[in-house]
Coordinates of C-alpha atoms and ligand atoms in Angstrom, one line a residue:
X1 CA -92.4 38.4 -234.3
X2 CA -95.5 40.4 -234.9
X3 CA -94.5 42.7 -232.0
X4 CA -91.1 43.1 -233.5
X5 CA -92.6 44.0 -236.9
X6 CA -94.9 46.6 -235.2
X7 CA -92.0 48.1 -233.4
X8 CA -90.0 48.4 -236.7
X9 CA -93.1 49.9 -238.5
X10 CA -93.4 52.4 -235.7
X11 CA -89.8 53.3 -235.7
X12 CA -89.8 53.7 -239.6
X13 CA -92.8 56.0 -239.3
X14 CA -91.0 58.1 -236.6
X15 CA -88.0 58.4 -238.7
X16 CA -89.9 59.4 -241.8
X17 CA -91.8 62.1 -240.1
X18 CA -89.2 63.6 -237.9
X19 CA -86.8 66.2 -239.5
X20 CA -83.4 66.2 -237.9
X21 CA -81.6 69.5 -238.6
X22 CA -77.9 68.8 -238.8
X23 CA -75.3 71.5 -239.2
X24 CA -73.9 71.9 -242.7
X25 CA -70.1 72.7 -242.8
X26 CA -68.1 73.7 -246.0
X27 CA -65.0 71.8 -244.9
X28 CA -62.8 74.7 -245.9
X29 CA -60.0 75.4 -243.5
X30 CA -60.0 79.1 -243.3
X31 CA -57.2 81.1 -241.9
X32 CA -57.9 83.1 -238.8
X33 CA -58.9 86.7 -240.0
X34 CA -56.3 89.0 -238.4
X35 CA -57.6 91.2 -235.5
X36 CA -57.4 94.8 -236.1
X37 CA -58.4 97.3 -233.3
X38 CA -61.8 98.5 -234.1
X39 CA -62.0 102.2 -235.0
X40 CA -64.9 104.5 -234.4
X41 CA -67.9 103.5 -236.5
X42 CA -68.7 105.5 -239.6
X43 CA -71.9 107.5 -238.9
X44 CA -73.2 108.3 -242.4
X45 CA -76.4 110.2 -242.5
X46 CA -78.9 109.0 -245.2
X47 CA -78.2 110.8 -248.5
X48 CA -81.1 112.5 -250.3
X49 CA -83.5 110.1 -251.7
X50 CA -82.4 107.2 -249.4
X51 CA -85.1 104.9 -247.9
X52 CA -84.8 105.5 -244.1
X53 CA -85.6 102.3 -242.3
X54 CA -85.1 103.5 -238.8
X55 CA -84.5 107.1 -237.8
X56 CA -84.7 106.6 -234.0
X57 CA -88.5 107.1 -233.8
X58 CA -90.3 103.9 -234.8
X59 CA -90.0 100.7 -236.7
X60 CA -93.0 101.2 -238.9
X61 CA -91.0 100.3 -242.0
X62 CA -90.7 96.7 -240.8
X63 CA -93.2 93.9 -240.4
X64 CA -93.1 92.8 -236.7
X65 CA -91.3 96.1 -236.1
X66 CA -93.7 96.8 -233.1
X67 CA -92.2 93.8 -231.4
X68 CA -88.8 95.4 -231.0
X69 CA -88.1 97.9 -228.4
X70 CA -87.5 101.6 -229.3
X71 CA -86.1 103.8 -226.6
X72 CA -83.9 106.9 -226.7
X73 CA -83.4 106.9 -230.5
X74 CA -82.2 103.2 -230.4
X75 CA -84.1 100.0 -231.2
X76 CA -83.3 96.7 -229.5
X77 CA -84.0 93.3 -231.1
X78 CA -86.6 91.3 -229.3
X79 CA -89.0 88.2 -229.8
X80 CA -88.6 87.7 -233.6
X81 CA -86.8 88.7 -236.8
X82 CA -88.2 91.8 -238.6
X83 CA -88.4 92.3 -242.4
X84 CA -89.0 95.4 -244.4
X85 CA -92.4 96.0 -245.7
X86 CA -90.9 97.2 -248.9
X87 CA -89.0 94.7 -251.1
X88 CA -85.5 95.6 -252.3
X89 CA -83.0 94.3 -254.8
X90 CA -79.5 95.8 -255.3
X91 CA -78.7 98.4 -252.8
X92 CA -76.2 100.4 -250.8
X93 CA -77.0 100.0 -247.1
X94 CA -75.9 101.7 -243.8
X95 CA -76.7 100.3 -240.3
X96 CA -75.2 100.9 -236.9
X97 CA -75.4 98.2 -234.2
X98 CA -74.1 97.5 -230.8
X99 CA -73.8 94.0 -229.3
X100 CA -74.8 93.6 -225.7
X101 CA -72.5 95.2 -223.1
X102 CA -73.2 92.4 -220.8
X103 CA -71.6 89.2 -222.1
X104 CA -73.7 86.3 -221.2
X105 CA -72.7 83.5 -223.6
X106 CA -70.0 82.6 -226.1
X107 CA -69.5 81.6 -229.7
X108 CA -72.6 81.9 -231.8
X109 CA -74.7 82.7 -228.8
X110 CA -73.0 86.1 -228.0
X111 CA -74.5 89.0 -229.7
X112 CA -75.9 87.2 -232.8
X113 CA -78.0 89.0 -235.4
X114 CA -77.5 89.5 -239.0
X115 CA -78.5 91.6 -242.1
X116 CA -80.1 89.2 -244.5
X117 CA -80.6 90.6 -247.9
X118 CA -83.7 89.5 -249.7
X119 CA -84.3 87.2 -246.7
X120 CA -81.7 84.8 -248.2
X121 CA -78.1 86.3 -248.0
X122 CA -76.7 87.0 -244.5
X123 CA -73.9 89.3 -243.4
X124 CA -73.4 88.1 -239.9
X125 CA -73.6 90.4 -236.9
X126 CA -71.9 88.8 -233.8
X127 CA -69.8 89.9 -230.8
X128 CA -66.6 88.6 -232.2
X129 CA -64.5 90.7 -229.7
X130 CA -62.3 88.1 -228.1
X131 CA -64.9 85.5 -228.8
X132 CA -64.0 82.6 -231.0
X133 CA -66.3 80.7 -233.3
X134 CA -65.9 79.2 -236.8
X135 CA -64.3 81.9 -239.0
X136 CA -67.1 81.8 -241.7
X137 CA -69.6 82.5 -238.9
X138 CA -67.9 85.3 -237.1
X139 CA -68.9 89.0 -237.3
X140 CA -68.6 90.3 -240.8
X141 CA -68.7 86.9 -242.5
X142 CA -71.1 86.0 -245.3
X143 CA -72.5 83.3 -243.3
X144 CA -71.0 79.9 -243.9
X145 CA -69.4 81.1 -247.1
X146 CA -66.6 83.7 -246.5
X147 CA -64.9 85.0 -243.3
X148 CA -64.3 88.7 -243.1
X149 CA -60.9 89.9 -244.3
X150 CA -60.1 91.1 -240.8
X151 CA -61.8 91.2 -237.4
X152 CA -62.5 94.8 -236.6
X153 CA -65.0 94.3 -233.9
X154 CA -65.2 96.9 -231.1
X155 CA -65.9 95.9 -227.5
X156 CA -69.3 94.7 -226.4
X157 CA -71.7 97.5 -226.0
X158 CA -69.7 99.9 -228.3
X159 CA -71.4 101.2 -231.5
X160 CA -70.2 99.8 -234.8
X161 CA -71.2 100.4 -238.4
X162 CA -71.7 98.4 -241.6
X163 CA -71.7 100.0 -245.0
X164 CA -72.6 97.4 -247.6
X165 CA -73.2 97.2 -251.3
X166 CA -75.3 94.3 -252.3
X167 CA -75.9 93.3 -255.9
X168 CA -78.9 91.1 -256.2
X169 CA -78.8 87.8 -258.2
X170 CA -80.7 87.5 -261.4
X171 CA -82.6 84.4 -262.8
X172 CA -83.9 83.8 -266.3
X173 CA -87.6 83.1 -266.8
X174 CA -87.0 79.4 -266.3
X175 CA -85.6 79.9 -262.9
X176 CA -81.9 79.4 -263.9
X177 CA -79.3 81.6 -262.2
X178 CA -77.8 84.0 -264.7
X179 CA -75.9 86.3 -262.3
X180 CA -75.0 85.4 -258.7
X181 CA -75.3 88.0 -256.0
X182 CA -72.3 90.0 -254.8
X183 CA -71.4 91.8 -251.7
X184 CA -68.8 94.4 -250.6
X185 CA -68.9 95.5 -246.9
X186 CA -67.0 97.8 -244.6
X187 CA -67.2 97.4 -240.8
X188 CA -66.3 100.6 -238.9
X189 CA -64.8 101.9 -242.2
X190 CA -62.5 98.9 -242.8
X191 CA -63.0 96.7 -245.8
X192 CA -64.2 93.2 -244.7
X193 CA -65.8 91.8 -247.8
X194 CA -64.5 92.6 -251.3
X195 CA -67.0 92.0 -254.0
X196 CA -67.6 88.5 -252.9
X197 CA -69.6 86.3 -255.2
X198 CA -72.3 84.8 -253.0
X199 CA -72.8 81.1 -253.6
X200 CA -76.6 81.0 -252.6
X201 CA -78.7 81.3 -249.5
X202 CA -76.8 81.3 -246.2
X203 CA -78.5 78.6 -244.1
X204 CA -77.0 76.9 -241.1
X205 CA -78.1 73.4 -242.1
X206 CA -77.7 73.4 -245.9
X207 CA -75.0 73.9 -248.4
X208 CA -75.6 77.3 -250.3
X209 CA -77.7 76.9 -253.4
X210 CA -79.8 79.4 -255.4
X211 CA -83.5 79.1 -255.6
X212 CA -85.1 81.5 -258.1
X213 CA -87.0 84.3 -256.5
X214 CA -88.4 87.7 -257.4
X215 CA -86.0 90.6 -258.4
X216 CA -87.0 92.4 -255.1
X217 CA -87.6 90.9 -251.8
X218 CA -87.8 92.2 -248.1
X219 CA -84.6 92.7 -246.3
X220 CA -84.5 91.0 -242.9
X221 CA -82.8 91.8 -239.6
X222 CA -82.3 88.7 -237.6
X223 CA -83.4 88.0 -234.0
X224 CA -81.2 85.3 -232.6
X225 CA -82.1 85.5 -229.0
X226 CA -79.8 88.4 -228.2
X227 CA -80.8 92.0 -227.5
X228 CA -78.6 93.7 -230.3
X229 CA -79.2 97.5 -230.6
X230 CA -79.6 99.3 -233.9
X231 CA -79.7 102.9 -235.0
X232 CA -79.4 104.9 -238.2
X233 CA -80.6 102.2 -240.7
X234 CA -81.1 103.4 -244.3
X235 CA -80.6 102.1 -247.8
X236 CA -80.4 103.5 -251.3
X237 CA -81.5 101.3 -254.2
X238 CA -79.0 101.1 -257.0
X239 CA -79.0 100.4 -260.7
X240 CA -77.6 97.0 -261.7
Ligands
LIG1 MG1 -76.7 85.8 -237.4

């Protein structure tokens, strides 16, 4: 009996101290976004006054930027995510990316990265060229919240572009949400997110909720184990 009690006590302790991460699913049955042949990316140079985050030379604008590999004007994700040294709120952003030409996995394991505004709100980057995954997790989705309007992914290894307008959320001084974040995004010049009202952070394991945070926070580029390439990254802060 004593032995049984000891076992139960140990088991309870283990259960209480172990965190099991379980995937959260919205339960929404999305329709498959139509596949549209991906056009050439939009290669917009930074406008006057823009904050250039990567111009092909170095990743000095990012914490951990030295861990990514810069070569021939292109940076390749490696080892860890990077976040801007400067915090940002509402902004217009341009970024060009290429998922690996060599396909080595499938689903979420194939060409995964992401642009995570304020370190909270992710516009997914994934190789969704003939690669099925859940629709609200495919390339161009606001992760776990909204699929892209269309799948305009180009082939693995081909350059693509995102042009994004992100409007930051606002909180009152008690931490209550007074204005949710919003996002409009174009991939290779095609509209994929139309002024979507973001429901909160975009975690894998939790339903989206808002947690009050400063008006400006670093922007994060995700490392998810895949060597995604990037070039021509800039943003422009906007009045909101
Ligand atoms: Mg991602």
